[in-house]
Coordinates of C-alpha atoms and ligand atoms in Angstrom, one line a residue:
K206 CA 0.0 0.0 0.0
V207 CA 0.9 3.6 -0.5
L208 CA 1.3 6.3 2.2
I209 CA 0.2 9.8 1.4
L210 CA 1.5 12.4 3.7
D211 CA -0.8 15.4 3.9
F212 CA 0.8 18.8 4.2
G213 CA -2.6 20.4 4.2
S214 CA -3.5 20.9 0.5
Q215 CA -7.1 21.2 -0.5
V216 CA -6.7 18.5 -3.0
T217 CA -4.9 15.8 -1.1
Q218 CA -8.0 13.6 -1.2
L219 CA -7.7 13.7 -5.0
I220 CA -4.3 12.1 -4.8
A221 CA -5.8 9.2 -2.9
R222 CA -8.6 8.9 -5.4
R223 CA -6.3 8.7 -8.3
V224 CA -4.1 6.1 -6.6
R225 CA -7.1 4.0 -5.8
E226 CA -8.3 4.4 -9.4
A227 CA -5.0 2.8 -10.3
A228 CA -6.3 -0.1 -8.2
V229 CA -3.7 0.5 -5.5
F230 CA -4.7 0.9 -1.9
C231 CA -3.5 4.0 -0.1
E232 CA -4.1 6.0 3.1
I233 CA -3.7 9.7 3.9
H234 CA -2.0 10.6 7.1
P235 CA -0.8 14.0 8.5
N236 CA 2.8 15.0 7.6
D237 CA 3.9 14.9 11.2
V238 CA 3.3 11.2 12.0
S239 CA 6.2 9.5 13.8
D240 CA 9.0 7.6 12.2
E241 CA 7.7 4.5 14.0
F242 CA 4.3 4.9 12.4
I243 CA 5.8 5.1 9.0
R244 CA 8.0 2.0 9.6
E245 CA 5.0 0.1 10.8
F246 CA 2.9 1.2 7.9
A247 CA 5.5 -0.3 5.7
P248 CA 4.5 1.6 2.5
K249 CA 5.7 0.5 -0.9
A250 CA 5.8 4.1 -1.9
I251 CA 5.2 7.5 -0.3
I252 CA 3.6 10.6 -1.8
L253 CA 4.1 14.0 -0.3
S254 CA 1.2 16.3 -0.9
G255 CA 0.9 20.0 -1.6
S256 CA 0.1 22.5 1.1
H257 CA -1.9 25.6 1.8
A258 CA 1.2 27.1 3.2
S259 CA 2.5 29.6 0.7
T260 CA 6.1 29.1 1.7
Y261 CA 8.5 26.3 2.3
E262 CA 9.9 28.3 5.2
D263 CA 7.5 26.8 7.7
H264 CA 9.9 24.5 9.4
E265 CA 7.2 22.5 11.1
L266 CA 6.1 21.3 7.7
R267 CA 8.7 18.6 6.9
A268 CA 8.5 15.0 6.1
P269 CA 9.6 12.7 8.9
Q270 CA 13.2 11.3 8.5
A271 CA 11.8 7.8 8.1
V272 CA 10.5 8.8 4.6
W273 CA 14.1 9.1 3.4
D274 CA 15.4 6.1 5.4
L275 CA 13.0 3.5 4.2
G276 CA 14.5 3.1 0.7
V277 CA 11.1 3.3 -1.0
P278 CA 10.1 5.5 -4.0
V279 CA 8.9 9.0 -3.0
L280 CA 6.9 11.4 -5.1
G281 CA 6.7 15.0 -4.1
I282 CA 3.9 17.2 -5.4
C283 CA 4.2 21.0 -5.2
Y284 CA 5.0 21.7 -1.6
G285 CA 6.1 18.1 -1.4
M286 CA 8.7 19.0 -4.0
F287 CA 9.9 21.9 -1.9
T288 CA 10.3 19.8 1.2
M289 CA 12.1 17.1 -0.7
A290 CA 14.5 19.6 -2.2
V291 CA 15.2 21.3 1.2
Q292 CA 15.5 18.1 3.2
L293 CA 17.9 16.5 0.7
G294 CA 20.2 19.4 0.4
G295 CA 18.8 21.6 -2.4
K296 CA 17.5 25.1 -2.3
V297 CA 14.1 26.7 -2.6
E298 CA 13.7 30.4 -3.2
A299 CA 10.8 32.3 -1.7
S300 CA 8.7 34.6 -3.7
D301 CA 5.9 37.0 -2.8
H302 CA 3.6 36.2 -5.6
R303 CA 1.9 33.0 -6.5
E304 CA 0.8 31.8 -9.9
F305 CA -2.2 29.6 -10.5
G306 CA -3.5 28.0 -13.6
Y307 CA -2.8 26.1 -16.7
A308 CA 0.7 25.7 -17.9
E309 CA 2.6 23.6 -20.3
V310 CA 5.6 21.8 -19.0
R311 CA 8.3 20.4 -21.2
A312 CA 9.8 17.0 -20.3
H313 CA 13.5 17.2 -20.0
G314 CA 15.6 14.1 -20.9
H315 CA 14.3 10.7 -20.1
T316 CA 12.8 9.6 -16.8
R317 CA 10.8 6.5 -15.9
L318 CA 8.1 8.8 -14.6
L319 CA 7.4 10.8 -17.7
D320 CA 8.7 8.7 -20.6
G321 CA 6.0 8.3 -23.2
I322 CA 3.5 10.3 -21.2
Q323 CA 2.7 13.5 -23.1
D324 CA -0.1 15.4 -24.7
H325 CA 1.9 16.2 -27.7
A326 CA 5.6 16.5 -28.7
T327 CA 7.6 19.5 -29.8
L328 CA 9.4 19.5 -33.2
E329 CA 12.6 18.6 -31.4
G330 CA 10.8 15.6 -29.8
H331 CA 10.3 16.9 -26.3
G332 CA 7.1 15.6 -24.6
M333 CA 4.7 18.4 -23.6
L334 CA 2.2 18.1 -20.8
K335 CA -0.8 20.3 -20.1
V336 CA -0.8 20.7 -16.3
W337 CA -2.3 22.6 -13.5
M338 CA 0.3 24.7 -11.7
S339 CA 0.3 26.5 -8.5
H340 CA 3.6 27.9 -7.6
G341 CA 5.2 30.9 -6.1
D342 CA 8.3 29.6 -4.4
K343 CA 10.6 27.7 -6.7
V344 CA 13.3 25.1 -6.4
T345 CA 16.5 26.9 -7.5
V346 CA 19.1 24.3 -6.7
M347 CA 18.4 20.6 -7.0
P348 CA 19.7 18.3 -4.2
P349 CA 22.8 16.2 -5.1
G350 CA 22.0 13.2 -7.3
F351 CA 19.0 14.8 -8.9
K352 CA 18.5 15.7 -12.5
L353 CA 16.1 18.0 -14.2
M354 CA 12.8 16.2 -15.3
A355 CA 10.6 19.1 -16.5
E356 CA 10.6 22.8 -17.1
T357 CA 8.4 25.8 -18.0
P358 CA 9.5 29.3 -19.0
S359 CA 8.5 30.7 -15.6
C360 CA 9.6 27.7 -13.6
P361 CA 12.9 26.3 -14.8
I362 CA 12.8 23.4 -12.4
A363 CA 9.3 22.2 -12.7
G364 CA 10.2 18.6 -12.0
M365 CA 13.3 16.7 -10.8
A366 CA 14.3 13.1 -10.2
N367 CA 16.8 11.0 -8.5
E368 CA 16.1 7.8 -10.3
E369 CA 18.6 5.7 -8.5
K370 CA 16.6 6.2 -5.3
G371 CA 13.2 6.4 -6.9
Y372 CA 12.7 10.0 -5.8
Y373 CA 10.5 12.1 -8.1
A374 CA 9.1 15.6 -7.7
V375 CA 6.8 17.8 -9.7
Q376 CA 5.8 21.4 -9.2
F377 CA 2.4 20.9 -10.9
H378 CA -0.6 18.9 -9.6
P379 CA -1.0 15.6 -11.3
E380 CA -4.0 14.7 -9.1
V381 CA -6.4 17.4 -10.5
T382 CA -8.3 16.6 -13.7
H383 CA -6.9 19.8 -15.4
T384 CA -3.6 17.9 -15.6
V385 CA -4.7 15.8 -18.5
K386 CA -2.2 13.0 -18.1
G387 CA -2.2 13.2 -14.3
Q388 CA -3.8 9.8 -13.8
E389 CA -1.3 8.2 -16.1
L390 CA 1.6 9.8 -14.3
L391 CA 0.4 8.7 -10.8
T392 CA -0.4 5.2 -12.1
R393 CA 3.1 5.0 -13.5
F394 CA 4.5 6.0 -10.2
V395 CA 2.6 3.6 -8.0
R396 CA 2.5 0.6 -10.3
D397 CA 5.6 0.7 -12.5
I398 CA 8.0 2.5 -10.3
A399 CA 6.9 1.4 -6.8
G400 CA 5.8 -2.0 -8.1
C401 CA 2.4 -2.0 -6.5
K402 CA 0.2 -4.7 -8.1
G403 CA -3.0 -2.9 -8.9
D404 CA -5.1 -5.6 -7.3
W405 CA -7.2 -3.5 -5.0
I406 CA -10.7 -4.7 -5.8
M407 CA -13.9 -4.8 -3.8
G408 CA -14.4 -8.6 -3.9
D409 CA -11.2 -9.2 -1.9
Y410 CA -12.0 -6.3 0.3
I411 CA -15.2 -7.9 1.6
E412 CA -13.3 -10.9 3.1
E413 CA -10.7 -8.7 4.7
A414 CA -13.3 -6.3 6.1
V415 CA -15.5 -9.2 7.3
A416 CA -12.6 -10.7 9.2
K417 CA -11.7 -7.4 10.7
I418 CA -15.2 -6.8 11.9
R419 CA -15.4 -10.2 13.5
E420 CA -12.2 -9.7 15.3
Q421 CA -13.2 -6.3 16.6
V422 CA -16.7 -7.2 17.6
G423 CA -16.2 -10.7 18.9
D424 CA -19.5 -12.0 20.3
E425 CA -20.8 -8.6 21.3
E426 CA -23.9 -7.0 20.0
V427 CA -24.0 -4.1 17.5
I428 CA -26.7 -1.5 16.7
L429 CA -26.8 0.7 13.6
G430 CA -29.1 3.5 12.6
L431 CA -30.3 2.7 9.1
S432 CA -31.5 5.7 7.1
G433 CA -32.1 4.2 3.7
G434 CA -29.1 6.2 2.4
V435 CA -26.2 4.5 0.6
D436 CA -23.6 4.7 3.4
S437 CA -25.6 3.3 6.2
S438 CA -27.1 0.6 3.9
V439 CA -23.8 -0.6 2.8
A440 CA -22.4 -0.6 6.3
A441 CA -25.4 -2.6 7.5
A442 CA -25.0 -5.1 4.7
L443 CA -21.3 -5.5 5.4
I444 CA -21.7 -5.9 9.2
H445 CA -24.6 -8.3 8.7
R446 CA -22.4 -10.4 6.5
A447 CA -19.7 -10.4 9.2
V448 CA -21.8 -11.0 12.4
G449 CA -25.3 -11.8 11.3
D450 CA -27.8 -11.6 14.1
Q451 CA -25.4 -9.8 16.4
L452 CA -26.4 -6.7 14.4
T453 CA -29.7 -4.9 15.0
C454 CA -30.6 -2.1 12.7
V455 CA -32.8 0.7 13.9
F456 CA -34.7 2.4 11.1
V457 CA -36.2 5.6 12.3
D458 CA -39.0 6.7 10.0
H459 CA -39.4 10.4 10.7
G460 CA -42.3 10.8 8.2
L461 CA -40.1 12.8 5.9
L462 CA -38.9 10.1 3.7
R463 CA -39.5 9.6 -0.1
L464 CA -42.5 7.7 -1.4
N465 CA -42.4 4.0 -0.4
E466 CA -38.9 4.4 1.1
G467 CA -39.8 2.8 4.4
A468 CA -41.3 -0.2 2.7
M469 CA -38.3 -0.5 0.4
V470 CA -35.8 -0.4 3.2
M471 CA -37.7 -3.0 5.2
E472 CA -38.1 -5.3 2.2
M473 CA -34.4 -5.1 1.4
F474 CA -33.0 -5.6 4.9
A475 CA -35.6 -7.6 6.8
G476 CA -37.0 -9.3 3.7
K477 CA -34.0 -10.2 1.5
L478 CA -31.0 -10.0 3.8
H479 CA -32.9 -11.4 6.8
A480 CA -31.3 -8.8 9.1
K481 CA -32.8 -7.8 12.4
V482 CA -34.5 -4.4 11.8
V483 CA -36.5 -2.4 14.2
H484 CA -38.8 -0.1 12.3
V485 CA -39.6 2.9 14.4
Q486 CA -42.6 4.8 13.2
A487 CA -42.0 8.2 14.6
E488 CA -43.9 10.4 12.1
A489 CA -46.3 11.7 14.7
Q490 CA -43.5 12.6 17.1
F491 CA -41.5 14.5 14.5
L492 CA -44.4 16.3 12.9
G493 CA -45.6 17.2 16.3
H494 CA -42.4 18.9 17.2
L495 CA -42.2 20.6 13.9
A496 CA -45.7 22.1 14.0
G497 CA -45.6 25.8 13.8
V498 CA -41.9 26.0 13.2
T499 CA -40.8 27.9 10.0
D500 CA -37.2 28.7 10.5
P501 CA -35.0 26.4 8.4
E502 CA -32.2 26.1 11.0
Q503 CA -34.6 25.5 13.8
K504 CA -36.3 22.8 11.7
R505 CA -33.0 21.0 11.2
K506 CA -32.1 21.2 14.8
I507 CA -35.4 19.7 15.9
I508 CA -35.2 16.9 13.4
G509 CA -31.6 16.1 14.5
R510 CA -32.5 16.3 18.1
E511 CA -35.5 14.1 17.8
F512 CA -33.6 11.6 15.8
V513 CA -31.1 11.3 18.6
E514 CA -33.9 11.0 21.2
V515 CA -35.7 8.2 19.3
F516 CA -32.5 6.4 18.6
K517 CA -31.4 6.6 22.2
A518 CA -34.7 5.2 23.4
E519 CA -34.5 2.3 21.1
A520 CA -31.0 1.6 22.0
A521 CA -31.9 1.6 25.7
K522 CA -34.7 -0.9 25.0
L523 CA -32.4 -3.1 23.1
K524 CA -29.8 -3.0 25.8
A525 CA -32.3 -3.8 28.5
G526 CA -34.1 -6.5 26.7
N527 CA -31.1 -8.3 25.2
D528 CA -31.1 -12.0 25.8
K529 CA -27.4 -12.2 25.6
L530 CA -27.2 -10.3 28.8
Q531 CA -24.4 -8.0 27.9
G532 CA -26.6 -5.9 25.6
A533 CA -25.3 -3.8 22.7
K534 CA -21.7 -2.7 23.0
W535 CA -21.2 -1.2 19.6
L536 CA -22.7 1.6 17.6
A537 CA -22.1 1.2 13.9
Q538 CA -22.0 4.1 11.5
G539 CA -21.6 4.5 7.8
T540 CA -18.8 7.1 8.1
I541 CA -16.8 7.2 4.8
Y542 CA -13.3 8.4 4.1
P543 CA -14.2 12.0 3.0
D544 CA -16.1 12.5 6.3
V545 CA -13.0 11.3 8.2
V546 CA -10.5 13.5 6.4
E547 CA -12.8 16.5 6.5
S548 CA -13.5 16.4 10.2
G549 CA -10.0 15.1 11.3
G550 CA -7.9 17.7 9.4
T551 CA -6.3 20.1 11.8
K552 CA -5.3 22.3 8.9
T553 CA -8.7 22.8 7.4
K554 CA -10.0 26.3 7.9
K555 CA -13.1 26.7 9.9
A556 CA -15.9 27.0 7.5
I557 CA -18.9 29.2 8.4
T558 CA -22.1 27.3 8.9
I559 CA -24.3 27.8 5.9
K560 CA -26.6 25.0 7.0
S561 CA -26.1 22.9 10.0
H562 CA -25.9 19.3 8.8
H563 CA -27.7 16.6 10.5
N564 CA -25.3 14.6 12.5
V565 CA -25.2 12.2 15.4
G566 CA -21.9 13.3 16.8
G567 CA -21.6 12.6 20.5
L568 CA -24.1 9.8 20.4
P569 CA -21.7 6.9 21.1
E570 CA -20.4 8.6 24.3
Q571 CA -23.9 9.3 25.5
L572 CA -24.9 5.7 25.0
G573 CA -21.7 4.3 26.4
L574 CA -21.0 2.5 23.1
K575 CA -17.9 1.8 21.1
L576 CA -17.9 3.0 17.6
L577 CA -17.8 0.6 14.6
E578 CA -17.1 2.3 11.3
P579 CA -16.2 -0.3 8.7
L580 CA -16.4 2.1 5.7
R581 CA -13.9 4.6 7.1
E582 CA -11.3 3.8 4.5
L583 CA -13.5 4.1 1.4
F584 CA -14.5 6.7 -1.0
K585 CA -18.1 7.0 -2.2
D586 CA -17.6 5.2 -5.4
E587 CA -15.9 2.4 -3.6
V588 CA -18.7 2.2 -1.1
R589 CA -21.1 1.8 -4.0
A590 CA -19.0 -0.9 -5.6
L591 CA -18.9 -2.6 -2.2
G592 CA -22.7 -2.4 -1.9
V593 CA -23.1 -4.1 -5.3
A594 CA -20.6 -6.8 -4.4
L595 CA -22.6 -7.4 -1.2
G596 CA -25.7 -8.0 -3.3
L597 CA -27.5 -4.7 -2.7
P598 CA -29.5 -3.6 -5.8
A599 CA -27.7 -1.2 -8.0
D600 CA -30.7 1.1 -8.0
M601 CA -30.4 1.6 -4.3
V602 CA -26.6 1.9 -4.3
Y603 CA -26.5 4.5 -7.1
R604 CA -29.2 6.7 -5.7
H605 CA -28.8 10.4 -5.5
P606 CA -27.8 11.6 -2.0
F607 CA -30.7 12.5 0.3
P608 CA -30.3 14.8 3.2
G609 CA -30.7 13.5 6.8
P610 CA -33.6 16.0 7.5
G611 CA -35.3 14.6 4.4
L612 CA -38.4 16.3 3.1
G613 CA -38.2 18.6 6.1
V614 CA -35.8 20.9 4.2
R615 CA -37.8 20.5 0.9
I616 CA -41.0 21.8 2.3
L617 CA -40.4 25.5 2.7
G618 CA -41.5 26.9 6.0
E619 CA -43.8 24.9 8.2
V620 CA -43.9 21.2 7.7
K621 CA -47.3 19.6 7.5
Q622 CA -48.3 16.0 6.7
Q623 CA -50.5 17.2 3.8
Y624 CA -47.6 19.0 2.2
A625 CA -45.3 16.0 2.7
D626 CA -47.8 13.7 1.0
L627 CA -48.2 16.0 -2.0
L628 CA -44.5 16.4 -2.3
R629 CA -43.7 12.7 -2.1
R630 CA -46.1 12.0 -5.0
A631 CA -44.8 14.8 -7.2
D632 CA -41.2 13.9 -6.4
A633 CA -41.8 10.2 -7.3
I634 CA -43.1 11.3 -10.7
F635 CA -40.1 13.5 -11.4
I636 CA -37.7 10.7 -10.5
E637 CA -39.6 8.1 -12.5
E638 CA -39.5 10.3 -15.6
L639 CA -35.8 11.1 -15.2
R640 CA -35.0 7.4 -15.0
G641 CA -37.1 6.8 -18.1
W642 CA -35.8 9.5 -20.3
K643 CA -32.7 8.5 -22.2
D644 CA -30.2 10.9 -23.7
E645 CA -29.3 9.6 -27.2
A646 CA -25.8 11.1 -27.2
T647 CA -24.6 9.3 -24.1
G648 CA -27.0 6.4 -23.9
K649 CA -27.6 7.3 -20.2
N650 CA -30.9 8.3 -18.6
W651 CA -31.3 11.7 -17.0
Y652 CA -31.3 10.3 -13.5
E653 CA -27.8 9.1 -14.2
L654 CA -26.8 12.4 -15.9
T655 CA -27.7 14.4 -12.9
S656 CA -26.0 14.3 -9.5
Q657 CA -29.1 15.2 -7.5
A658 CA -32.7 15.8 -8.5
F659 CA -35.8 16.4 -6.4
T660 CA -38.9 18.3 -6.0
V661 CA -39.5 21.2 -3.6
F662 CA -42.9 22.1 -2.1
L663 CA -43.7 25.8 -2.1
P664 CA -46.5 26.7 0.3
V665 CA -48.0 29.3 -1.9
K666 CA -51.2 29.0 -3.9
S667 CA -51.8 30.2 -7.5
V668 CA -54.7 30.1 -9.8
G669 CA -55.2 27.6 -12.5
V670 CA -57.9 26.2 -14.7
M671 CA -58.8 22.6 -15.0
G672 CA -61.7 21.4 -17.2
D673 CA -64.3 23.9 -16.7
G674 CA -63.3 24.9 -13.2
R675 CA -61.0 27.3 -11.5
T676 CA -58.3 25.8 -9.3
Y677 CA -56.4 27.5 -6.5
D678 CA -53.6 25.2 -5.5
Y679 CA -50.0 24.7 -4.4
V680 CA -46.8 25.1 -6.5
V681 CA -43.8 22.8 -6.7
A682 CA -40.3 23.5 -8.0
L683 CA -38.2 20.9 -9.8
R684 CA -34.5 21.0 -9.0
A685 CA -31.8 19.0 -10.9
V686 CA -28.1 19.7 -10.6
Q687 CA -24.8 18.5 -11.9
T688 CA -21.8 18.6 -9.7
S689 CA -18.7 16.6 -8.9
D690 CA -18.4 17.6 -5.2
F691 CA -21.6 19.2 -4.2
M692 CA -19.7 22.3 -3.2
T693 CA -20.5 24.0 -6.4
A694 CA -23.2 22.9 -8.8
D695 CA -24.9 23.8 -12.1
W696 CA -28.5 23.4 -12.8
A697 CA -29.0 20.7 -15.3
E698 CA -30.2 21.5 -18.8
L699 CA -33.0 19.0 -18.8
P700 CA -34.7 18.5 -22.2
Y701 CA -37.8 20.5 -22.6
G702 CA -39.7 17.4 -23.6
L703 CA -38.9 15.8 -20.3
L704 CA -39.9 18.9 -18.3
K705 CA -43.1 19.1 -20.2
K706 CA -44.0 15.5 -19.4
V707 CA -43.1 15.8 -15.7
S708 CA -45.1 18.9 -15.3
G709 CA -48.1 17.5 -17.2
R710 CA -48.1 14.3 -15.0
I711 CA -47.7 16.1 -11.7
I712 CA -50.5 18.6 -12.4
N713 CA -52.8 15.9 -13.7
E714 CA -52.0 13.2 -11.1
V715 CA -51.4 15.1 -7.9
R716 CA -54.6 16.8 -7.0
G717 CA -53.6 19.9 -4.9
I718 CA -50.7 21.0 -7.2
N719 CA -51.6 23.1 -10.2
R720 CA -48.2 24.7 -11.1
V721 CA -44.7 23.4 -11.7
T722 CA -41.6 25.5 -12.0
Y723 CA -38.0 24.6 -12.8
D724 CA -35.2 26.0 -10.6
V725 CA -32.5 27.6 -12.8
S726 CA -30.0 28.7 -10.1
S727 CA -26.5 27.6 -9.7
K728 CA -24.6 27.0 -6.5
P729 CA -23.2 29.5 -5.5
P730 CA -24.9 31.8 -5.0
A731 CA -27.9 29.5 -4.4
T732 CA -27.6 26.2 -2.6
I733 CA -28.7 22.8 -3.9
E734 CA -31.5 22.4 -1.3
W735 CA -33.9 25.3 -0.8
E736 CA -33.5 25.4 3.0
Ligands
LIG1671 P1 -26.6 22.4 -0.1 O1 -28.1 22.6 0.0 O2 -25.9 22.9 1.1 O3 -26.4 20.9 -0.1 O4 -26.0 23.0 -1.4 C1 -25.2 20.2 -0.5 C2 -25.4 18.7 -0.3 O5 -25.6 18.4 1.0 C3 -26.9 17.7 1.2 N1 -27.4 18.2 2.5 C4 -27.5 17.5 3.6 N2 -27.1 16.2 3.9 N3 -27.8 16.4 6.1 C5 -27.3 15.7 5.1 O6 -27.1 14.5 5.4 C6 -28.2 17.7 5.9 O7 -28.7 18.4 6.9 C7 -28.0 18.3 4.6 N4 -28.3 19.5 4.1 C8 -27.9 19.4 2.8 C9 -27.7 18.2 0.0 O8 -28.8 17.3 -0.2 C10 -26.7 18.2 -1.0 O9 -26.4 16.9 -1.6

């Protein structure tokens, strides 16, 4: 496996993604781990990330000595290149201004890392690479034993290598997609240079993960909050595979789920997988607490709080009534790798709260339970592949994300049962039509072509005409976005024919809604959800 040392760049996770895409397992750890940690990790290669720090002069930001003592290949990226240069006896020159953006680097001489990897070649036969650069400081003197690997007019040492030792460094970022051949370069490094096999596949992972869960849990009991979302579903399926009936899933139905979702979750887990699932029907409790509340943040807080209350009560019942005497000892959660890295990073800047996300942090301590998080090492696409390998239906595993507070944030203002029922039906029509509408050019349907799509209930009435009569009914907005990270998003250019069909069906089939609009706002400045 490969060790990625994180110096605090915004894109370190992308390095891990690319390495995993090369079918090589890797983990990200902070740059200041101990030498013992690195020796125990026994990496086949090490990658040093970039950093938010604008200068190499921060002496805290260095790679541990073990990196250089292990005798394995090392790749330095951006800041990683600076620290490699400085630690091995080269020089970096500080500069006040920083340059970002596209650049073309020219390969210099032959190196194992870059040979044959190029976007085009110059007349003299030099390989040219289109890359994403972000540099201010520059390496001005290479350490002894290094040779020049790449250059640009503004950055004469844009890449360097000590091939004997397997040390490579690039000033640009191969992990971002703007660097066209970045994936090839990283694959070359981990597979050809470091000799990693490229056999990281989900099938094998199941056995390993199952063994690990069994060892961790022993004969103790586990409880898990099932939400119907991808992560908790895959976690449940995996833990069930490992410990069977020692797992009890608690499915809290807050009455703000999509149409037939409750039945679907029960059918899948209780019906097909034969897992123990407690279905808590708490609709009345949630809607009761939400009555009269219109403020979005307050609604989220209420839903989050009630969720914890219900879950705690169920867990207490399970603990008390357990026939194995010891009761539940573990709380399982579908935490995935991006959650871990985001919350664990000491270097991430504190973001302002735009929306307080539903989370159950602190729950394990309150319940006196140990935390079991079997998906902690996986990215979303890996979690999905794992779900399919575990036998979950692809439809479920490839669903769009659904927020914890559910329809609670898709009904503007006060949440009422009547609104939720209308919204559920309208939303089901929208999703059904998206799935059924194929795009000729790509062969994919529009559910696959969008990252998230849903319907929003607007508690305003407008006038319409139906048959001979006048109607005075509610409005819904359709929302469909395309995004790779949900931090920014564009509204999807859905075909007019599709919009027309959806609108026609909703207005005809859902009595109580007589107007459909389409949301054409990007994020930012709008957000994906309306509340
Ligand atoms: P926004 O609306 O902030 O949403 O652009 C970005 C993504 O986050 C999801 N979202 C949530 N997910 N609990 C969740 O689990 C929440 O409270 C929550 N709020 C927003 C949203 O659906 C979108 O995918």
